[in-house]
XYZ file of C-alpha atoms in Angstrom:
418
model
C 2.930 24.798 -2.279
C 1.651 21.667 -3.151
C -0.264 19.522 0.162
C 2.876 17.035 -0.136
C 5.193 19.827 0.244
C 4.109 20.984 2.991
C 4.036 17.355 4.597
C 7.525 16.619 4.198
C 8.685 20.351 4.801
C 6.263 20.060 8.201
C 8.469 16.357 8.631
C 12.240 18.305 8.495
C 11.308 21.058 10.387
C 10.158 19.220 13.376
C 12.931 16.975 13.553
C 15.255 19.935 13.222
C 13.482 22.031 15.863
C 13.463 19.370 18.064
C 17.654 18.798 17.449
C 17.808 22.445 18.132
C 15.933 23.057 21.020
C 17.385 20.307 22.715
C 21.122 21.368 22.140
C 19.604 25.018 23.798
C 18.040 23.278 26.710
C 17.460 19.696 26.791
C 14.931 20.118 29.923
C 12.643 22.261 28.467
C 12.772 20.742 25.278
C 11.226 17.400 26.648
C 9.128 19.272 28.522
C 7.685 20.721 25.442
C 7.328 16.880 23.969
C 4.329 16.411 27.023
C 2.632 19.215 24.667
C 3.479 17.888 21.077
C 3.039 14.488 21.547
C -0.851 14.483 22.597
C -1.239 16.790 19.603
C 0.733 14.116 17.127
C -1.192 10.881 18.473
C -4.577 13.039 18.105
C -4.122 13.365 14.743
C -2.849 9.880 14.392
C -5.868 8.556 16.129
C -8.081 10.603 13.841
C -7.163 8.680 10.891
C -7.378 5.389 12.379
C -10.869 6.195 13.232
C -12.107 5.573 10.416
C -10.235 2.792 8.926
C -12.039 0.355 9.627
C -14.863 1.724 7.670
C -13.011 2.629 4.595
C -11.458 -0.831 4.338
C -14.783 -2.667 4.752
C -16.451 0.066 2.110
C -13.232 -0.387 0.156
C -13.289 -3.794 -0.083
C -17.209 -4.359 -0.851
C -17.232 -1.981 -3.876
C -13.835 -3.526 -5.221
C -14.765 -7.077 -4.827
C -18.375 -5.428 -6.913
C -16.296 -3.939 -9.557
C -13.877 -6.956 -9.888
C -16.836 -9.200 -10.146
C -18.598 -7.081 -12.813
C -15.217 -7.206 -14.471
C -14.815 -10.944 -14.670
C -18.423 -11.550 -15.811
C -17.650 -9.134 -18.524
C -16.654 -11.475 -20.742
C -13.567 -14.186 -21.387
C -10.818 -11.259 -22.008
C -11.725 -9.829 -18.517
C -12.406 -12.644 -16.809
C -8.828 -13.923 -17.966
C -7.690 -10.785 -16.468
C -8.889 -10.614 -13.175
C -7.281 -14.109 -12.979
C -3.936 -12.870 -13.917
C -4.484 -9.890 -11.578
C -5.352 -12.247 -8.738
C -2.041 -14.343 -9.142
C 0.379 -11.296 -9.883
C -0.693 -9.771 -6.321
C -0.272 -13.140 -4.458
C 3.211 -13.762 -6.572
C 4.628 -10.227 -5.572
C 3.393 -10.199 -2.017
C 5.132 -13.866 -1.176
C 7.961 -12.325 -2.940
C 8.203 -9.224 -0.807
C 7.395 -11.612 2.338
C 10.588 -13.156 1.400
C 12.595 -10.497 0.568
C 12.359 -7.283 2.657
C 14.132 -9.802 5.472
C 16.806 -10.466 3.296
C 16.784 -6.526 2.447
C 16.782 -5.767 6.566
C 19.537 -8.843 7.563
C 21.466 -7.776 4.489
C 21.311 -3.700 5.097
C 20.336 -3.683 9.063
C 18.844 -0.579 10.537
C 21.683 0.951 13.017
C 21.157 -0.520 15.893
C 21.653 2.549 17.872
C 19.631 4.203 15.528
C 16.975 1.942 16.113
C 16.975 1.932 19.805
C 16.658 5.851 19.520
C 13.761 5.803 17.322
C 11.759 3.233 19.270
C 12.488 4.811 22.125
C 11.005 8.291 20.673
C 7.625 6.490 19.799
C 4.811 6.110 22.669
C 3.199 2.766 22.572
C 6.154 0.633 21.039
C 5.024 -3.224 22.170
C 6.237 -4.780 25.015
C 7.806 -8.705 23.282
C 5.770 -10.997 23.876
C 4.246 -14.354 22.499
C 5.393 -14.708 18.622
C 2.477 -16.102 17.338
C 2.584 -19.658 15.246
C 0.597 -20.654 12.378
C -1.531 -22.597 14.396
C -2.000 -19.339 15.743
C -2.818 -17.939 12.524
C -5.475 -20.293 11.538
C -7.160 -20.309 14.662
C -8.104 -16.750 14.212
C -8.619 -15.947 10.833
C -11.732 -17.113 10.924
C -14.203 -14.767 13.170
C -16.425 -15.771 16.003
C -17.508 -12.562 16.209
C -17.180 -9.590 13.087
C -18.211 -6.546 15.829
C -15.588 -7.640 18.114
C -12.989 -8.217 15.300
C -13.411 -4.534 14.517
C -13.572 -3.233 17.965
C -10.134 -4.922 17.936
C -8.372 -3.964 15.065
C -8.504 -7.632 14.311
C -8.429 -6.727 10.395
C -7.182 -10.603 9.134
C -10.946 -12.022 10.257
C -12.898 -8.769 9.833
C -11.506 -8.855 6.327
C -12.191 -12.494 5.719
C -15.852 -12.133 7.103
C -16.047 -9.102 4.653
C -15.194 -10.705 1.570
C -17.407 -13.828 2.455
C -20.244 -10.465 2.677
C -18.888 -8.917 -0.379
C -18.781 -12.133 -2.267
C -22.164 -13.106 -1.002
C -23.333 -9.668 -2.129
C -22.527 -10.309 -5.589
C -24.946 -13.328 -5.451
C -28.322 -11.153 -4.721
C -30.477 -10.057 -7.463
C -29.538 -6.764 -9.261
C -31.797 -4.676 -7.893
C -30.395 -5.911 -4.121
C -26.809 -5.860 -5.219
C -26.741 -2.499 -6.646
C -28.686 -0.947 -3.226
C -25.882 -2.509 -1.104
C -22.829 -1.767 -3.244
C -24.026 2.079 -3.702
C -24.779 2.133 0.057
C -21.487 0.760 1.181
C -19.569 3.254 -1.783
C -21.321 6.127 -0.413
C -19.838 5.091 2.658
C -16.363 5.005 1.417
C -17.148 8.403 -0.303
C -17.983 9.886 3.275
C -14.643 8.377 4.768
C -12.777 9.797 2.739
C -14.474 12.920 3.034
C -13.608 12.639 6.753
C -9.825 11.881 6.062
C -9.363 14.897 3.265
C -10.371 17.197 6.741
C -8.183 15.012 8.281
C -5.083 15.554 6.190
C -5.337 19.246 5.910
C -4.213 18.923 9.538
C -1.190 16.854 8.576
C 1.527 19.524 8.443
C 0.597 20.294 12.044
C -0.122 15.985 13.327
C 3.312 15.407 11.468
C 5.256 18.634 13.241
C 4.063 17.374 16.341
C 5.104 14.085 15.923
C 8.316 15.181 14.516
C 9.321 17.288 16.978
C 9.106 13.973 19.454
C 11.423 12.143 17.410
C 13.756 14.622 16.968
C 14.360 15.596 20.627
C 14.938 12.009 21.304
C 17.072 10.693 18.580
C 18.517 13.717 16.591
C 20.044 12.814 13.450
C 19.198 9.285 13.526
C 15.418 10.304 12.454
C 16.936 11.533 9.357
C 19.482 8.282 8.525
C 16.500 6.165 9.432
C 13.924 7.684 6.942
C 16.786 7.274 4.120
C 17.195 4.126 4.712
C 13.305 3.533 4.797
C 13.103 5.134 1.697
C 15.784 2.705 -0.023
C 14.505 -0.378 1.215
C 11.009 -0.090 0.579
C 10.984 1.534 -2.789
C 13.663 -1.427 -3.788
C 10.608 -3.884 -3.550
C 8.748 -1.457 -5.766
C 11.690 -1.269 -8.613
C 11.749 -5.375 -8.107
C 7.992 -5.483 -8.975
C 8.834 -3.465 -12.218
C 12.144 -5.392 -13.061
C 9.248 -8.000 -12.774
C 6.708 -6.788 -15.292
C 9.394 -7.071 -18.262
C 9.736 -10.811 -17.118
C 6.130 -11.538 -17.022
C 6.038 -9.992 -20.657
C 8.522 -11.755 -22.041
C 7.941 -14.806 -20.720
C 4.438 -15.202 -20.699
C 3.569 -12.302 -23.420
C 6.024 -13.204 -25.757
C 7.348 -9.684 -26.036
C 11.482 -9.283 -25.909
C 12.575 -6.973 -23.957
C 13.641 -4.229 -25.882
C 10.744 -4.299 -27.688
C 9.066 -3.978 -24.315
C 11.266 -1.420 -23.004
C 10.766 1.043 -25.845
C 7.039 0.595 -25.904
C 6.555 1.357 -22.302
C 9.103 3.827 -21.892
C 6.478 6.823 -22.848
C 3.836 5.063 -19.969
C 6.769 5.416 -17.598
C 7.411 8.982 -18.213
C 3.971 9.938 -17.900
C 3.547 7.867 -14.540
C 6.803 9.533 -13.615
C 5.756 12.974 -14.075
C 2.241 12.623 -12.353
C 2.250 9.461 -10.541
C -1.005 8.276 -11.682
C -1.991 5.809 -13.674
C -5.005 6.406 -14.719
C -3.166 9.763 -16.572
C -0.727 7.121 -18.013
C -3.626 5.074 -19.410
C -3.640 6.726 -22.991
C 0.152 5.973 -23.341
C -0.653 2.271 -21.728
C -2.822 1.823 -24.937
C -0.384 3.129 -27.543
C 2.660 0.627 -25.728
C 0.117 -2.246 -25.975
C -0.761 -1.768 -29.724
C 3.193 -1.400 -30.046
C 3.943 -4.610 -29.317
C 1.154 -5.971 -30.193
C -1.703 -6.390 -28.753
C -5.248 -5.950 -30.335
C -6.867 -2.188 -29.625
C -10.662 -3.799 -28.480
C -8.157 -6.312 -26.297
C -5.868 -3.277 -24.507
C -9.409 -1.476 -24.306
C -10.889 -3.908 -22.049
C -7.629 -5.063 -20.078
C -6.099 -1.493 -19.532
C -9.228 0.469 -18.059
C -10.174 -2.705 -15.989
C -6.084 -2.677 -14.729
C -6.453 0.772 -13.779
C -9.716 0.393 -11.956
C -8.746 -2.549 -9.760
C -5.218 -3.421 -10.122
C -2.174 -1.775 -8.262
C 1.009 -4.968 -8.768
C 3.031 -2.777 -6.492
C 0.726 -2.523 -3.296
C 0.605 -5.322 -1.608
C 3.981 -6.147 -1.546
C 5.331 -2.675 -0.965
C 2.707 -2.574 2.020
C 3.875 -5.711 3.293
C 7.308 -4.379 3.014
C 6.256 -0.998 4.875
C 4.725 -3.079 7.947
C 8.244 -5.277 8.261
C 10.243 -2.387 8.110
C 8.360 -0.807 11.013
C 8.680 -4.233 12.928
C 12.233 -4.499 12.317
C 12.387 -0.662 13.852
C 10.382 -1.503 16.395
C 11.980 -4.556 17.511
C 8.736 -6.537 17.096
C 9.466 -10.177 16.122
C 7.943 -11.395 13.044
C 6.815 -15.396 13.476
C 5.031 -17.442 10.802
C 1.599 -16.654 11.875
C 2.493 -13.005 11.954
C 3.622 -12.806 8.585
C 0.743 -15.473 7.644
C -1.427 -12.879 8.328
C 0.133 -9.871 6.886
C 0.512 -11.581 3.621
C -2.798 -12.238 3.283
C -4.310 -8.733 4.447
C -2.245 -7.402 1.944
C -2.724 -9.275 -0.768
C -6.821 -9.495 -0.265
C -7.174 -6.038 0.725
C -5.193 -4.709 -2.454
C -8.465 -4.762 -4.410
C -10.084 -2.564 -2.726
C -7.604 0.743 -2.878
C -8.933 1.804 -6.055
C -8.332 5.292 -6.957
C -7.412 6.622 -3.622
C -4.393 9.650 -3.727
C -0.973 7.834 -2.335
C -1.643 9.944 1.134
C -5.182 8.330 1.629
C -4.105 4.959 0.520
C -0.990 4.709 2.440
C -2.658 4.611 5.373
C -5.977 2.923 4.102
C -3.315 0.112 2.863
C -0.404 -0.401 5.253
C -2.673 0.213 8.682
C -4.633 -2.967 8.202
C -1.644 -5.109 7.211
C 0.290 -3.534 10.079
C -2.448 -4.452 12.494
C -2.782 -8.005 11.175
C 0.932 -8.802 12.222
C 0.927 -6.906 15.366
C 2.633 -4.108 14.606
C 2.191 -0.892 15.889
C 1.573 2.468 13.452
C 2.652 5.084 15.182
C 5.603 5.190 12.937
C 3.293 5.485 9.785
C 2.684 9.088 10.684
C 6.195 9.882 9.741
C 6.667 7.698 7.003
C 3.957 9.490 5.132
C 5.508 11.839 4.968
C 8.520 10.559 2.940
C 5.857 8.406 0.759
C 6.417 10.662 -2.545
C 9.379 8.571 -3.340
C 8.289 5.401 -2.543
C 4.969 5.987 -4.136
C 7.184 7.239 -7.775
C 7.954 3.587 -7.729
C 4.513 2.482 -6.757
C 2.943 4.276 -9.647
C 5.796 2.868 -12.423
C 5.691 -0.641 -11.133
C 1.629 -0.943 -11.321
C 1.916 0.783 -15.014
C 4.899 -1.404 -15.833
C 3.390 -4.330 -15.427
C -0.315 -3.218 -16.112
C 1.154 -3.492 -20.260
C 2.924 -6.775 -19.070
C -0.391 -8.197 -17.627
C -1.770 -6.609 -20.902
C 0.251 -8.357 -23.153
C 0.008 -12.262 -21.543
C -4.067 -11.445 -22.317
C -3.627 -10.557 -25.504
C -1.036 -13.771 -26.277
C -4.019 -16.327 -24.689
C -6.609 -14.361 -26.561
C -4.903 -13.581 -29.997
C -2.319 -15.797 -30.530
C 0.353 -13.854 -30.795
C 3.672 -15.559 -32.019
C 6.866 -15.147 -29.839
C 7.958 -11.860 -31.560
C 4.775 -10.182 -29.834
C 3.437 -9.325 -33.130
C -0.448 -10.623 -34.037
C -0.142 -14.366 -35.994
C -1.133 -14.959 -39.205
C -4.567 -16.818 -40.193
């Protein structure tokens, strides 16, 4: 039984158990919650230990690579541009959408009430912060204290001033701090593999809460979660075939039949980097030079995911909206730009690790709380099918705009003459 298997099978039976024992004896059953939930928030607490690590690691070593990348030469360089913009264009459109999504297709509210009154440390409402707000904090006074606070907005804006500043030293300099900061990313996440293999039990324990407390609502609630979030996802891929027809030149059935075979394969393993061979036979399908795909594709794969930022933005409003935390313009300020900057650095993490590596930080930006993020991991395989088609999707979109600017290539998406 596969580690995600046992996750989501840890997820149902705790809710159920918790229904059940409840309907036997409701007393003893909440007595039982004074047991599970320490036992949940433990484990909860023991991955947000060390994000703040892993996101400033993260983040050094990914701002490295996409540096390298861009000084590569003009085809990667225009890249990493077009990487830049397609993260900031899906994360203002997820910022504008998943409240649409949530006024359109509202959470219950009974079911809501339930829920937030099964999770411990749900905020009290207070002050919705302004962009005045927003601006007056962004900006450290002090980085140690940011951190202490789960302030992630500055500590991430004082880190990629570091990282940046990093990429300015001579080699020898540059390449002690980035292996120094990626060996301690490799430790982290040596720390939150031990971490996980406890998940079955953090997740039953935290289950079991929400269950006693809400019964089937937990259940209507996830589904609903599930919809929502991976609909931002499916937009982001509806999106690629517009980015390559419109700036790649390729029509879309053309597109459509040449990264069909990339979507299978992303399908069937959810990873792109095991999609990247049929990536590179879709590009030269409609197109695109082999040396150009060779450069674009790997570099994609490396430091490119189209569908996390705004799918992580979309997780962290969803959890307001359960919550009943109000979202003002500073709030969401912030959580746009978390996610959007902090994108680059979740490369090659498996969707458990990232999930929380990506969403915490955004969720702490904007105030919200992530005690629901322990069961929504659970339920991340679907979400995270859509992840890993989007970001392949539009990896051969981003591919083929590259190739246009650097080859030429004549509306049909074939090579021009000359």
């Amino acid at each position: 039984m596969s580690q995600a298997t046992r996750i989501l099978l840890a997820l149902v039976l705790g809710i159920g158990i918790g229904m059940l024992a409840v309907t036997l004896d409701k007393t003893w059953a909440m007595r039982a919650t004074g047991v599970t939930q320490p036992i949940g928030e433990a484990w909860l607490h023991a991955l947000q230990m060390v994000i703040v690590p892993l996101i400033v690691g993260l983040l050094v070593t990914g701002i490295a690579a996409t540096a390298e990348a861009a000084k590569a030469g003009r085809i990667a360089g225009r890249a990493v541009v077009l990487f830049v913009v397609v993260l900031w264009g899906t994360t203002l459109m997820s910022a504008a959408m998943m409240p649409i999504l949530l006024d359109l297709w509202p959470l219950p509210d009974a079911w809501s009430q339930a829920l937030r009154a099964a999770l411990t440390g749900a905020p009290t409402m207070g002050k919705v912060p302004t962009l005045a707000d927003f601006f007056n904090t962004i900006v450290p006074t002090n980085v140690v204290a940011a951190a202490a606070g789960d302030a992630f907005l500055p500590l991430t804006v004082f880190t990629l001033a570091f990282a940046f500043a990093i990429t300015r030293l001579e080699t020898d300099s540059r390449r002690r701090l980035t292996d120094l900061f990626q060996s301690i990313t490799d430790a982290m996440l040596v720390i939150i593999g031990w971490v996980l293999r406890l998940a079955p039990v953090g997740i039953f324990a935290l289950a079991y809460g929400v269950g006693a407390r809400t019964g089937a609502a937990a259940f209507g609630a996830l589904v609903h979660y599930i919809v929502l979030v991976s609909s931002i996802g499916f937009v982001v891929l509806l999106a690629g075939y517009l980015v390559a027809r419109f700036g790649g030149g390729v029509p879309f059935v053309a597109f459509a039949r040449a990264v069909a075979p990339a979507q299978a394969v992303a399908i069937s393993t959810q990873s792109s980097l095991a999609s990247l061979p049929a990536m590179l036979k879709g590009s030269a399908e409609i197109g695109v030079a082999p040396a150009t795909a060779g450069i674009v594709l790997p570099v994609a794969v490396a430091i490119f995911r189209a569908t996390s930022p705004a799918m992580n933005l979309a997780v962290a409003l969803y959890v307001a909206h359960w919550l009943g935390v109000a979202i003002g313009p500073g709030q969401l300020a912030a959580g746009v730009a978390t996610a959007a900057i902090t994108t680059m650095g979740s490369v090659s993490l498996p969707g458990t690790i990232s999930f929380f590596a990506s969403v915490a930080p955004v969720a702490f930006a904007m105030g919200v709380p992530i005690e629901a993020l322990g069961l929504l991991v659970a339920v991340e395989t679907v979400p995270d099918l859509f992840r890993t088609v989007g970001n392949v999707t539009m990896d051969v979109a981003v591919t083929s705009v590259v190739g246009r600017r650097t080859e030429g290539r004549g509306a049909d998406g074939r090579g021009g003459g000359g």
